[in-house]
Amino acid sequence: MSIELIEEEIRKLRLEMDAMEVGSPEYENQKDRIYDLQKTFFSSLSAWDRVTLARDPKRAKAQDYIKHLFTDFIELHGDRGCKDDGAIIGGLAYFEDMPVTVIAESKGKSFEENMKMNFGMVSPEGYRKALRLAKQAEKFNRPIITIVDTPGAYPGKVAEEHGQAEAIAKCLYTFADLKVPVICIVISEGGSGGALALSVADRIIMLENAVYSILSPEGFASILWKDDSKVKEAAEVMKMTSYDLKEEKIVDYIVKEPIGKIEENFMSVIDQIKRLLHDNLKELSAKKKSVLVEERLNKYRNLGVPPWKM
């Protein structure tokens, strides 16, 4: 059964609940039916189901994580060269009284916001804004928290003319050598170089139903099989789920999501991320800068290398 059918079934059951007396045996039985239905479905999600959940327009955005994870957030704008890209939200904040720099890719919550944020597809100016903030964080010895939620970098003609590939490459090069802790959180979609640009980090945290891949399942299917209708098969082959990536040691931590949609118990997700940030910032901040950079480089050098060759 697909997510759409499950949601329709749950919607009908909840409509029936509206006619029941709150707290009555019938009402409680209906709640149990909904929970059992969700539990059965969400315990056996396919890769494509997770793609669908990650792309859900109602899923929490980077703005929601910034609001609940950090205090005193001050947004900074512009790349000091061309313009301010709305697809990157960046600035200064406190995490548990520790000053940090936050750099987040974000989609909007409405059509108007999505137009302003280009549906989370970052332009070269956005990546250059991220670079500016990252170098500023290094100068003032502030840890960096990046939040990834993008289908990919903006592929338009103007973006290419403004140096999209160079901007992404500069991010990879710069983040690899930053002498402050870098922690990346993949909250929904992590697509292609658009996501990779902000995920060269000491630790990568990924939400359970987020996805992270070299390109979209649609693009993969059209390239491999010349048939973009085979998206479900592509999603399985690509190994793009949090569990696939944890097994490959690309992702360090998986944040469990509540049964049903993430917004049903968003604070449980926030609490898990807070604990991970607390523990890892404490550990990483205690390391010498040279050790921090060397360990980060080794993390990526060793990806895909068999244990006996490491």
PDB file of C-alpha atoms in Angstrom:
ATOM      1  CA  MET A   1       0.000   0.000   0.000  1.00  0.00           C
ATOM      2  CA  SER A   2       1.307   3.447  -0.913  1.00  0.00           C
ATOM      3  CA  ILE A   3       1.661   6.419   1.428  1.00  0.00           C
ATOM      4  CA  GLU A   4      -1.183   8.148  -0.415  1.00  0.00           C
ATOM      5  CA  LEU A   5      -3.581   5.240   0.232  1.00  0.00           C
ATOM      6  CA  ILE A   6      -2.530   4.986   3.879  1.00  0.00           C
ATOM      7  CA  GLU A   7      -3.110   8.721   4.369  1.00  0.00           C
ATOM      8  CA  GLU A   8      -6.549   8.464   2.756  1.00  0.00           C
ATOM      9  CA  GLU A   9      -7.501   5.539   5.004  1.00  0.00           C
ATOM     10  CA  ILE A  10      -6.311   7.413   8.109  1.00  0.00           C
ATOM     11  CA  ARG A  11      -8.182  10.537   7.009  1.00  0.00           C
ATOM     12  CA  LYS A  12     -11.431   8.530   6.804  1.00  0.00           C
ATOM     13  CA  LEU A  13     -10.864   6.987  10.228  1.00  0.00           C
ATOM     14  CA  ARG A  14     -10.219  10.421  11.751  1.00  0.00           C
ATOM     15  CA  LEU A  15     -13.397  11.793  10.168  1.00  0.00           C
ATOM     16  CA  GLU A  16     -15.290   8.975  11.858  1.00  0.00           C
ATOM     17  CA  MET A  17     -13.607   9.931  15.161  1.00  0.00           C
ATOM     18  CA  ASP A  18     -15.021  13.450  14.880  1.00  0.00           C
ATOM     19  CA  ALA A  19     -18.519  12.024  15.403  1.00  0.00           C
ATOM     20  CA  MET A  20     -17.459  10.077  18.520  1.00  0.00           C
ATOM     21  CA  GLU A  21     -17.350  11.273  22.091  1.00  0.00           C
ATOM     22  CA  VAL A  22     -13.780  12.072  23.129  1.00  0.00           C
ATOM     23  CA  GLY A  23     -12.541   9.487  25.621  1.00  0.00           C
ATOM     24  CA  SER A  24     -15.306   6.986  24.864  1.00  0.00           C
ATOM     25  CA  PRO A  25     -14.392   3.309  24.246  1.00  0.00           C
ATOM     26  CA  GLU A  26     -15.257   3.742  20.559  1.00  0.00           C
ATOM     27  CA  TYR A  27     -13.024   6.809  20.321  1.00  0.00           C
ATOM     28  CA  GLU A  28     -10.081   5.041  21.982  1.00  0.00           C
ATOM     29  CA  ASN A  29     -10.542   1.955  19.777  1.00  0.00           C
ATOM     30  CA  GLN A  30     -10.462   4.164  16.693  1.00  0.00           C
ATOM     31  CA  LYS A  31      -7.232   5.808  17.930  1.00  0.00           C
ATOM     32  CA  ASP A  32      -5.727   2.339  18.389  1.00  0.00           C
ATOM     33  CA  ARG A  33      -6.781   1.332  14.856  1.00  0.00           C
ATOM     34  CA  ILE A  34      -5.065   4.398  13.398  1.00  0.00           C
ATOM     35  CA  TYR A  35      -1.899   3.808  15.428  1.00  0.00           C
ATOM     36  CA  ASP A  36      -1.751   0.110  14.456  1.00  0.00           C
ATOM     37  CA  LEU A  37      -2.251   1.013  10.799  1.00  0.00           C
ATOM     38  CA  GLN A  38       0.557   3.582  10.937  1.00  0.00           C
ATOM     39  CA  LYS A  39       2.866   1.276  12.882  1.00  0.00           C
ATOM     40  CA  THR A  40       2.413  -1.593  10.427  1.00  0.00           C
ATOM     41  CA  PHE A  41       3.032   0.627   7.418  1.00  0.00           C
ATOM     42  CA  PHE A  42       5.928   2.692   8.792  1.00  0.00           C
ATOM     43  CA  SER A  43       7.780  -0.387  10.042  1.00  0.00           C
ATOM     44  CA  SER A  44       8.305  -1.615   6.470  1.00  0.00           C
ATOM     45  CA  LEU A  45       8.895   1.465   4.334  1.00  0.00           C
ATOM     46  CA  SER A  46      10.465   1.031   0.915  1.00  0.00           C
ATOM     47  CA  ALA A  47      13.157   3.373  -0.375  1.00  0.00           C
ATOM     48  CA  TRP A  48      10.556   5.088  -2.562  1.00  0.00           C
ATOM     49  CA  ASP A  49       8.253   5.556   0.439  1.00  0.00           C
ATOM     50  CA  ARG A  50      11.083   7.406   2.180  1.00  0.00           C
ATOM     51  CA  VAL A  51      11.642   9.572  -0.916  1.00  0.00           C
ATOM     52  CA  THR A  52       7.944  10.455  -0.834  1.00  0.00           C
ATOM     53  CA  LEU A  53       8.108  11.333   2.862  1.00  0.00           C
ATOM     54  CA  ALA A  54      11.267  13.403   2.374  1.00  0.00           C
ATOM     55  CA  ARG A  55       9.566  15.410  -0.375  1.00  0.00           C
ATOM     56  CA  ASP A  56       6.333  15.992   1.551  1.00  0.00           C
ATOM     57  CA  PRO A  57       5.574  19.745   1.249  1.00  0.00           C
ATOM     58  CA  LYS A  58       4.290  19.747   4.853  1.00  0.00           C
ATOM     59  CA  ARG A  59       7.483  18.232   6.257  1.00  0.00           C
ATOM     60  CA  ALA A  60       9.402  20.452   8.686  1.00  0.00           C
ATOM     61  CA  LYS A  61      11.804  22.847   6.981  1.00  0.00           C
ATOM     62  CA  ALA A  62      15.198  24.207   8.028  1.00  0.00           C
ATOM     63  CA  GLN A  63      13.477  27.258   9.531  1.00  0.00           C
ATOM     64  CA  ASP A  64      11.701  24.981  12.021  1.00  0.00           C
ATOM     65  CA  TYR A  65      14.949  23.314  13.082  1.00  0.00           C
ATOM     66  CA  ILE A  66      16.719  26.647  13.483  1.00  0.00           C
ATOM     67  CA  LYS A  67      13.850  27.927  15.648  1.00  0.00           C
ATOM     68  CA  HIS A  68      13.908  24.929  18.020  1.00  0.00           C
ATOM     69  CA  LEU A  69      17.620  24.028  18.088  1.00  0.00           C
ATOM     70  CA  PHE A  70      19.180  27.466  18.493  1.00  0.00           C
ATOM     71  CA  THR A  71      18.622  30.709  20.349  1.00  0.00           C
ATOM     72  CA  ASP A  72      19.230  34.337  19.363  1.00  0.00           C
ATOM     73  CA  PHE A  73      19.561  33.509  15.668  1.00  0.00           C
ATOM     74  CA  ILE A  74      20.685  36.502  13.591  1.00  0.00           C
ATOM     75  CA  GLU A  75      20.419  35.977   9.846  1.00  0.00           C
ATOM     76  CA  LEU A  76      23.177  37.360   7.626  1.00  0.00           C
ATOM     77  CA  HIS A  77      22.590  38.071   3.956  1.00  0.00           C
ATOM     78  CA  GLY A  78      24.434  38.243   0.659  1.00  0.00           C
ATOM     79  CA  ASP A  79      27.617  36.915  -0.911  1.00  0.00           C
ATOM     80  CA  ARG A  80      29.227  40.391  -0.996  1.00  0.00           C
ATOM     81  CA  GLY A  81      29.528  40.066  -4.726  1.00  0.00           C
ATOM     82  CA  CYS A  82      26.205  39.736  -6.506  1.00  0.00           C
ATOM     83  CA  LYS A  83      23.039  39.044  -4.502  1.00  0.00           C
ATOM     84  CA  ASP A  84      21.366  37.279  -1.595  1.00  0.00           C
ATOM     85  CA  ASP A  85      20.157  33.765  -2.400  1.00  0.00           C
ATOM     86  CA  GLY A  86      17.002  32.887  -0.443  1.00  0.00           C
ATOM     87  CA  ALA A  87      17.694  29.148  -0.753  1.00  0.00           C
ATOM     88  CA  ILE A  88      20.472  29.543   1.843  1.00  0.00           C
ATOM     89  CA  ILE A  89      19.568  30.719   5.341  1.00  0.00           C
ATOM     90  CA  GLY A  90      22.713  31.543   7.268  1.00  0.00           C
ATOM     91  CA  GLY A  91      23.735  33.403  10.343  1.00  0.00           C
ATOM     92  CA  LEU A  92      24.875  33.458  13.952  1.00  0.00           C
ATOM     93  CA  ALA A  93      23.197  31.746  16.885  1.00  0.00           C
ATOM     94  CA  TYR A  94      23.748  30.071  20.217  1.00  0.00           C
ATOM     95  CA  PHE A  95      23.496  26.361  20.886  1.00  0.00           C
ATOM     96  CA  GLU A  96      23.376  25.795  24.642  1.00  0.00           C
ATOM     97  CA  ASP A  97      25.275  29.065  25.253  1.00  0.00           C
ATOM     98  CA  MET A  98      27.923  28.150  22.645  1.00  0.00           C
ATOM     99  CA  PRO A  99      28.176  30.602  19.707  1.00  0.00           C
ATOM    100  CA  VAL A 100      27.791  28.774  16.387  1.00  0.00           C
ATOM    101  CA  THR A 101      27.326  29.553  12.715  1.00  0.00           C
ATOM    102  CA  VAL A 102      24.275  28.010  11.063  1.00  0.00           C
ATOM    103  CA  ILE A 103      24.148  27.489   7.283  1.00  0.00           C
ATOM    104  CA  ALA A 104      20.951  25.899   5.990  1.00  0.00           C
ATOM    105  CA  GLU A 105      19.476  24.991   2.636  1.00  0.00           C
ATOM    106  CA  SER A 106      15.750  25.501   2.776  1.00  0.00           C
ATOM    107  CA  LYS A 107      12.554  25.140   0.836  1.00  0.00           C
ATOM    108  CA  GLY A 108       9.575  27.359   1.516  1.00  0.00           C
ATOM    109  CA  LYS A 109       6.356  26.522   3.337  1.00  0.00           C
ATOM    110  CA  SER A 110       4.119  28.124   0.713  1.00  0.00           C
ATOM    111  CA  PHE A 111       4.236  28.700  -3.036  1.00  0.00           C
ATOM    112  CA  GLU A 112       5.312  32.296  -2.475  1.00  0.00           C
ATOM    113  CA  GLU A 113       8.133  31.237  -0.120  1.00  0.00           C
ATOM    114  CA  ASN A 114       9.225  28.518  -2.525  1.00  0.00           C
ATOM    115  CA  MET A 115       9.488  31.053  -5.323  1.00  0.00           C
ATOM    116  CA  LYS A 116      11.633  33.239  -3.069  1.00  0.00           C
ATOM    117  CA  MET A 117      13.774  30.260  -2.030  1.00  0.00           C
ATOM    118  CA  ASN A 118      13.804  28.690  -5.503  1.00  0.00           C
ATOM    119  CA  PHE A 119      12.364  25.457  -4.050  1.00  0.00           C
ATOM    120  CA  GLY A 120      15.593  24.877  -2.142  1.00  0.00           C
ATOM    121  CA  MET A 121      17.761  24.837  -5.284  1.00  0.00           C
ATOM    122  CA  VAL A 122      20.829  26.909  -4.464  1.00  0.00           C
ATOM    123  CA  SER A 123      22.495  29.283  -6.914  1.00  0.00           C
ATOM    124  CA  PRO A 124      26.253  30.062  -7.061  1.00  0.00           C
ATOM    125  CA  GLU A 125      25.588  33.178  -4.992  1.00  0.00           C
ATOM    126  CA  GLY A 126      24.074  30.990  -2.274  1.00  0.00           C
ATOM    127  CA  TYR A 127      27.135  28.779  -2.093  1.00  0.00           C
ATOM    128  CA  ARG A 128      29.368  31.851  -2.007  1.00  0.00           C
ATOM    129  CA  LYS A 129      27.283  33.190   0.881  1.00  0.00           C
ATOM    130  CA  ALA A 130      27.834  29.851   2.640  1.00  0.00           C
ATOM    131  CA  LEU A 131      31.577  30.150   2.006  1.00  0.00           C
ATOM    132  CA  ARG A 132      31.643  33.681   3.411  1.00  0.00           C
ATOM    133  CA  LEU A 133      29.895  32.556   6.589  1.00  0.00           C
ATOM    134  CA  ALA A 134      32.098  29.464   6.927  1.00  0.00           C
ATOM    135  CA  LYS A 135      35.311  31.494   6.699  1.00  0.00           C
ATOM    136  CA  GLN A 136      33.900  34.023   9.172  1.00  0.00           C
ATOM    137  CA  ALA A 137      33.127  31.153  11.575  1.00  0.00           C
ATOM    138  CA  GLU A 138      36.681  29.868  11.229  1.00  0.00           C
ATOM    139  CA  LYS A 139      38.087  33.339  11.909  1.00  0.00           C
ATOM    140  CA  PHE A 140      36.130  33.641  15.168  1.00  0.00           C
ATOM    141  CA  ASN A 141      36.495  29.959  16.108  1.00  0.00           C
ATOM    142  CA  ARG A 142      32.779  29.150  15.943  1.00  0.00           C
ATOM    143  CA  PRO A 143      31.574  25.592  15.166  1.00  0.00           C
ATOM    144  CA  ILE A 144      29.466  25.303  12.014  1.00  0.00           C
ATOM    145  CA  ILE A 145      26.122  23.501  11.776  1.00  0.00           C
ATOM    146  CA  THR A 146      24.865  22.914   8.236  1.00  0.00           C
ATOM    147  CA  ILE A 147      21.337  21.785   7.412  1.00  0.00           C
ATOM    148  CA  VAL A 148      20.726  20.031   4.095  1.00  0.00           C
ATOM    149  CA  ASP A 149      17.371  20.036   2.302  1.00  0.00           C
ATOM    150  CA  THR A 150      17.633  20.407  -1.455  1.00  0.00           C
ATOM    151  CA  PRO A 151      16.676  18.429  -4.563  1.00  0.00           C
ATOM    152  CA  GLY A 152      19.941  19.693  -6.063  1.00  0.00           C
ATOM    153  CA  ALA A 153      21.760  22.857  -7.067  1.00  0.00           C
ATOM    154  CA  TYR A 154      19.866  25.162  -9.413  1.00  0.00           C
ATOM    155  CA  PRO A 155      20.536  23.881 -12.973  1.00  0.00           C
ATOM    156  CA  GLY A 156      19.569  26.992 -14.927  1.00  0.00           C
ATOM    157  CA  LYS A 157      21.563  28.768 -17.616  1.00  0.00           C
ATOM    158  CA  VAL A 158      22.254  31.828 -15.443  1.00  0.00           C
ATOM    159  CA  ALA A 159      23.576  29.621 -12.628  1.00  0.00           C
ATOM    160  CA  GLU A 160      26.020  27.987 -15.031  1.00  0.00           C
ATOM    161  CA  GLU A 161      27.075  31.381 -16.380  1.00  0.00           C
ATOM    162  CA  HIS A 162      27.729  32.547 -12.810  1.00  0.00           C
ATOM    163  CA  GLY A 163      29.974  29.579 -12.043  1.00  0.00           C
ATOM    164  CA  GLN A 164      27.775  26.953 -10.378  1.00  0.00           C
ATOM    165  CA  ALA A 165      30.308  24.124 -10.658  1.00  0.00           C
ATOM    166  CA  GLU A 166      33.137  26.326  -9.395  1.00  0.00           C
ATOM    167  CA  ALA A 167      31.077  27.515  -6.423  1.00  0.00           C
ATOM    168  CA  ILE A 168      30.247  23.948  -5.372  1.00  0.00           C
ATOM    169  CA  ALA A 169      33.856  22.825  -5.849  1.00  0.00           C
ATOM    170  CA  LYS A 170      35.059  25.761  -3.743  1.00  0.00           C
ATOM    171  CA  CYS A 171      32.685  24.693  -0.963  1.00  0.00           C
ATOM    172  CA  LEU A 172      34.042  21.137  -1.031  1.00  0.00           C
ATOM    173  CA  TYR A 173      37.624  22.398  -0.976  1.00  0.00           C
ATOM    174  CA  THR A 174      37.027  24.964   1.768  1.00  0.00           C
ATOM    175  CA  PHE A 175      34.883  22.852   4.101  1.00  0.00           C
ATOM    176  CA  ALA A 176      37.408  20.018   3.938  1.00  0.00           C
ATOM    177  CA  ASP A 177      40.055  22.289   5.458  1.00  0.00           C
ATOM    178  CA  LEU A 178      38.050  24.359   7.946  1.00  0.00           C
ATOM    179  CA  LYS A 179      39.757  24.437  11.324  1.00  0.00           C
ATOM    180  CA  VAL A 180      36.538  24.439  13.343  1.00  0.00           C
ATOM    181  CA  PRO A 181      34.059  21.590  13.976  1.00  0.00           C
ATOM    182  CA  VAL A 182      31.514  21.050  11.207  1.00  0.00           C
ATOM    183  CA  ILE A 183      28.334  19.030  11.765  1.00  0.00           C
ATOM    184  CA  CYS A 184      25.851  18.401   8.958  1.00  0.00           C
ATOM    185  CA  ILE A 185      22.161  17.498   9.457  1.00  0.00           C
ATOM    186  CA  VAL A 186      20.277  16.007   6.485  1.00  0.00           C
ATOM    187  CA  ILE A 187      16.613  16.694   7.262  1.00  0.00           C
ATOM    188  CA  SER A 188      14.792  15.735   4.051  1.00  0.00           C
ATOM    189  CA  GLU A 189      16.162  15.649   0.504  1.00  0.00           C
ATOM    190  CA  GLY A 190      19.897  15.630  -0.053  1.00  0.00           C
ATOM    191  CA  GLY A 191      20.358  15.734  -3.798  1.00  0.00           C
ATOM    192  CA  SER A 192      23.549  15.703  -5.849  1.00  0.00           C
ATOM    193  CA  GLY A 193      26.329  18.288  -5.577  1.00  0.00           C
ATOM    194  CA  GLY A 194      23.774  20.731  -4.241  1.00  0.00           C
ATOM    195  CA  ALA A 195      23.716  18.761  -0.996  1.00  0.00           C
ATOM    196  CA  LEU A 196      27.334  17.630  -1.040  1.00  0.00           C
ATOM    197  CA  ALA A 197      28.522  21.247  -1.050  1.00  0.00           C
ATOM    198  CA  LEU A 198      27.398  21.650   2.571  1.00  0.00           C
ATOM    199  CA  SER A 199      28.032  18.130   3.847  1.00  0.00           C
ATOM    200  CA  VAL A 200      31.801  17.814   3.992  1.00  0.00           C
ATOM    201  CA  ALA A 201      31.673  17.570   7.773  1.00  0.00           C
ATOM    202  CA  ASP A 202      33.184  15.893  10.800  1.00  0.00           C
ATOM    203  CA  ARG A 203      29.829  14.288  11.584  1.00  0.00           C
ATOM    204  CA  ILE A 204      26.749  13.712   9.447  1.00  0.00           C
ATOM    205  CA  ILE A 205      23.387  13.313  11.178  1.00  0.00           C
ATOM    206  CA  MET A 206      20.499  12.090   9.034  1.00  0.00           C
ATOM    207  CA  LEU A 207      16.817  11.846   9.779  1.00  0.00           C
ATOM    208  CA  GLU A 208      15.391   8.372   9.416  1.00  0.00           C
ATOM    209  CA  ASN A 209      13.127   9.190   6.458  1.00  0.00           C
ATOM    210  CA  ALA A 210      15.477  11.602   4.715  1.00  0.00           C
ATOM    211  CA  VAL A 211      17.310  10.605   1.518  1.00  0.00           C
ATOM    212  CA  TYR A 212      20.778  11.503   0.245  1.00  0.00           C
ATOM    213  CA  SER A 213      22.009  10.627  -3.233  1.00  0.00           C
ATOM    214  CA  ILE A 214      24.022  11.570  -6.297  1.00  0.00           C
ATOM    215  CA  LEU A 215      20.869  12.519  -8.231  1.00  0.00           C
ATOM    216  CA  SER A 216      17.110  12.001  -8.144  1.00  0.00           C
ATOM    217  CA  PRO A 217      15.598   8.528  -8.673  1.00  0.00           C
ATOM    218  CA  GLU A 218      13.866   9.947 -11.760  1.00  0.00           C
ATOM    219  CA  GLY A 219      17.188  11.049 -13.222  1.00  0.00           C
ATOM    220  CA  PHE A 220      18.870   7.770 -12.290  1.00  0.00           C
ATOM    221  CA  ALA A 221      16.099   5.719 -13.947  1.00  0.00           C
ATOM    222  CA  SER A 222      16.195   7.790 -17.138  1.00  0.00           C
ATOM    223  CA  ILE A 223      19.986   7.395 -17.400  1.00  0.00           C
ATOM    224  CA  LEU A 224      20.277   3.724 -16.431  1.00  0.00           C
ATOM    225  CA  TRP A 225      17.137   2.282 -18.020  1.00  0.00           C
ATOM    226  CA  LYS A 226      16.066   5.135 -20.326  1.00  0.00           C
ATOM    227  CA  ASP A 227      12.739   4.917 -18.498  1.00  0.00           C
ATOM    228  CA  ASP A 228      11.974   7.475 -15.786  1.00  0.00           C
ATOM    229  CA  SER A 229       8.876   5.516 -14.742  1.00  0.00           C
ATOM    230  CA  LYS A 230      11.143   3.020 -12.945  1.00  0.00           C
ATOM    231  CA  VAL A 231      11.692   5.400 -10.053  1.00  0.00           C
ATOM    232  CA  LYS A 232      10.820   2.858  -7.359  1.00  0.00           C
ATOM    233  CA  GLU A 233      13.405   0.385  -8.648  1.00  0.00           C
ATOM    234  CA  ALA A 234      15.928   3.206  -8.963  1.00  0.00           C
ATOM    235  CA  ALA A 235      15.411   4.307  -5.359  1.00  0.00           C
ATOM    236  CA  GLU A 236      16.217   0.783  -4.151  1.00  0.00           C
ATOM    237  CA  VAL A 237      19.299   0.407  -6.363  1.00  0.00           C
ATOM    238  CA  MET A 238      20.704   3.805  -5.388  1.00  0.00           C
ATOM    239  CA  LYS A 239      20.963   2.928  -1.652  1.00  0.00           C
ATOM    240  CA  MET A 240      19.850   6.437  -0.740  1.00  0.00           C
ATOM    241  CA  THR A 241      18.107   5.848   2.597  1.00  0.00           C
ATOM    242  CA  SER A 242      19.543   6.652   6.012  1.00  0.00           C
ATOM    243  CA  TYR A 243      19.991   2.969   6.815  1.00  0.00           C
ATOM    244  CA  ASP A 244      21.834   2.281   3.541  1.00  0.00           C
ATOM    245  CA  LEU A 245      24.152   5.230   4.137  1.00  0.00           C
ATOM    246  CA  LYS A 246      24.771   4.353   7.777  1.00  0.00           C
ATOM    247  CA  GLU A 247      25.807   0.865   6.679  1.00  0.00           C
ATOM    248  CA  GLU A 248      28.255   2.396   4.198  1.00  0.00           C
ATOM    249  CA  LYS A 249      29.631   4.675   6.963  1.00  0.00           C
ATOM    250  CA  ILE A 250      28.710   7.796   5.019  1.00  0.00           C
ATOM    251  CA  VAL A 251      26.251   8.837   7.732  1.00  0.00           C
ATOM    252  CA  ASP A 252      27.297   8.769  11.381  1.00  0.00           C
ATOM    253  CA  TYR A 253      23.935   8.969  13.161  1.00  0.00           C
ATOM    254  CA  ILE A 254      20.291   8.269  12.323  1.00  0.00           C
ATOM    255  CA  VAL A 255      17.586  10.280  14.087  1.00  0.00           C
ATOM    256  CA  LYS A 256      14.480   8.149  14.572  1.00  0.00           C
ATOM    257  CA  GLU A 257      11.244   9.700  13.386  1.00  0.00           C
ATOM    258  CA  PRO A 258       7.840   9.291  15.059  1.00  0.00           C
ATOM    259  CA  ILE A 259       5.295   6.807  13.746  1.00  0.00           C
ATOM    260  CA  GLY A 260       3.339   8.699  11.100  1.00  0.00           C
ATOM    261  CA  LYS A 261       4.368  12.138   9.898  1.00  0.00           C
ATOM    262  CA  ILE A 262       7.273  13.958  11.556  1.00  0.00           C
ATOM    263  CA  GLU A 263       5.080  16.891  12.594  1.00  0.00           C
ATOM    264  CA  GLU A 264       3.036  14.571  14.839  1.00  0.00           C
ATOM    265  CA  ASN A 265       5.909  14.551  17.367  1.00  0.00           C
ATOM    266  CA  PHE A 266       8.452  17.014  16.060  1.00  0.00           C
ATOM    267  CA  MET A 267       9.967  17.734  19.466  1.00  0.00           C
ATOM    268  CA  SER A 268      11.097  14.107  19.838  1.00  0.00           C
ATOM    269  CA  VAL A 269      13.239  14.648  16.732  1.00  0.00           C
ATOM    270  CA  ILE A 270      14.551  17.961  18.074  1.00  0.00           C
ATOM    271  CA  ASP A 271      15.495  16.335  21.392  1.00  0.00           C
ATOM    272  CA  GLN A 272      17.506  13.621  19.627  1.00  0.00           C
ATOM    273  CA  ILE A 273      19.358  16.158  17.482  1.00  0.00           C
ATOM    274  CA  LYS A 274      20.100  18.325  20.530  1.00  0.00           C
ATOM    275  CA  ARG A 275      21.703  15.373  22.318  1.00  0.00           C
ATOM    276  CA  LEU A 276      23.812  14.509  19.286  1.00  0.00           C
ATOM    277  CA  LEU A 277      24.920  18.110  18.802  1.00  0.00           C
ATOM    278  CA  HIS A 278      25.763  18.458  22.489  1.00  0.00           C
ATOM    279  CA  ASP A 279      27.890  15.296  22.599  1.00  0.00           C
ATOM    280  CA  ASN A 280      29.655  15.824  19.293  1.00  0.00           C
ATOM    281  CA  LEU A 281      30.368  19.526  19.712  1.00  0.00           C
ATOM    282  CA  LYS A 282      31.896  18.763  23.099  1.00  0.00           C
ATOM    283  CA  GLU A 283      34.070  16.017  21.596  1.00  0.00           C
ATOM    284  CA  LEU A 284      35.100  17.889  18.444  1.00  0.00           C
ATOM    285  CA  SER A 285      35.789  21.210  20.194  1.00  0.00           C
ATOM    286  CA  ALA A 286      38.326  19.488  22.438  1.00  0.00           C
ATOM    287  CA  LYS A 287      40.448  18.342  19.483  1.00  0.00           C
ATOM    288  CA  LYS A 288      43.470  20.230  18.179  1.00  0.00           C
ATOM    289  CA  LYS A 289      42.777  21.987  14.897  1.00  0.00           C
ATOM    290  CA  SER A 290      45.334  19.916  13.004  1.00  0.00           C
ATOM    291  CA  VAL A 291      43.810  16.674  14.331  1.00  0.00           C
ATOM    292  CA  LEU A 292      40.296  17.860  13.480  1.00  0.00           C
ATOM    293  CA  VAL A 293      41.194  18.532   9.840  1.00  0.00           C
ATOM    294  CA  GLU A 294      43.222  15.328   9.453  1.00  0.00           C
ATOM    295  CA  GLU A 295      40.408  13.175  10.837  1.00  0.00           C
ATOM    296  CA  ARG A 296      37.877  14.885   8.561  1.00  0.00           C
ATOM    297  CA  LEU A 297      40.041  14.244   5.502  1.00  0.00           C
ATOM    298  CA  ASN A 298      40.586  10.613   6.510  1.00  0.00           C
ATOM    299  CA  LYS A 299      36.838  10.159   6.971  1.00  0.00           C
ATOM    300  CA  TYR A 300      36.322  10.869   3.271  1.00  0.00           C
ATOM    301  CA  ARG A 301      39.496   9.186   2.034  1.00  0.00           C
ATOM    302  CA  ASN A 302      38.342   5.934   3.615  1.00  0.00           C
ATOM    303  CA  LEU A 303      34.805   5.900   2.205  1.00  0.00           C
ATOM    304  CA  GLY A 304      34.316   2.764   0.149  1.00  0.00           C
ATOM    305  CA  VAL A 305      37.727   1.349   1.116  1.00  0.00           C
ATOM    306  CA  PRO A 306      37.544  -2.257   2.446  1.00  0.00           C
ATOM    307  CA  PRO A 307      38.501  -2.516   6.147  1.00  0.00           C
ATOM    308  CA  TRP A 308      41.565  -4.664   5.350  1.00  0.00           C
ATOM    309  CA  LYS A 309      42.967  -1.881   3.145  1.00  0.00           C
ATOM    310  CA  MET A 310      42.475   0.932   5.636  1.00  0.00           C
TER     311      MET A 310
END
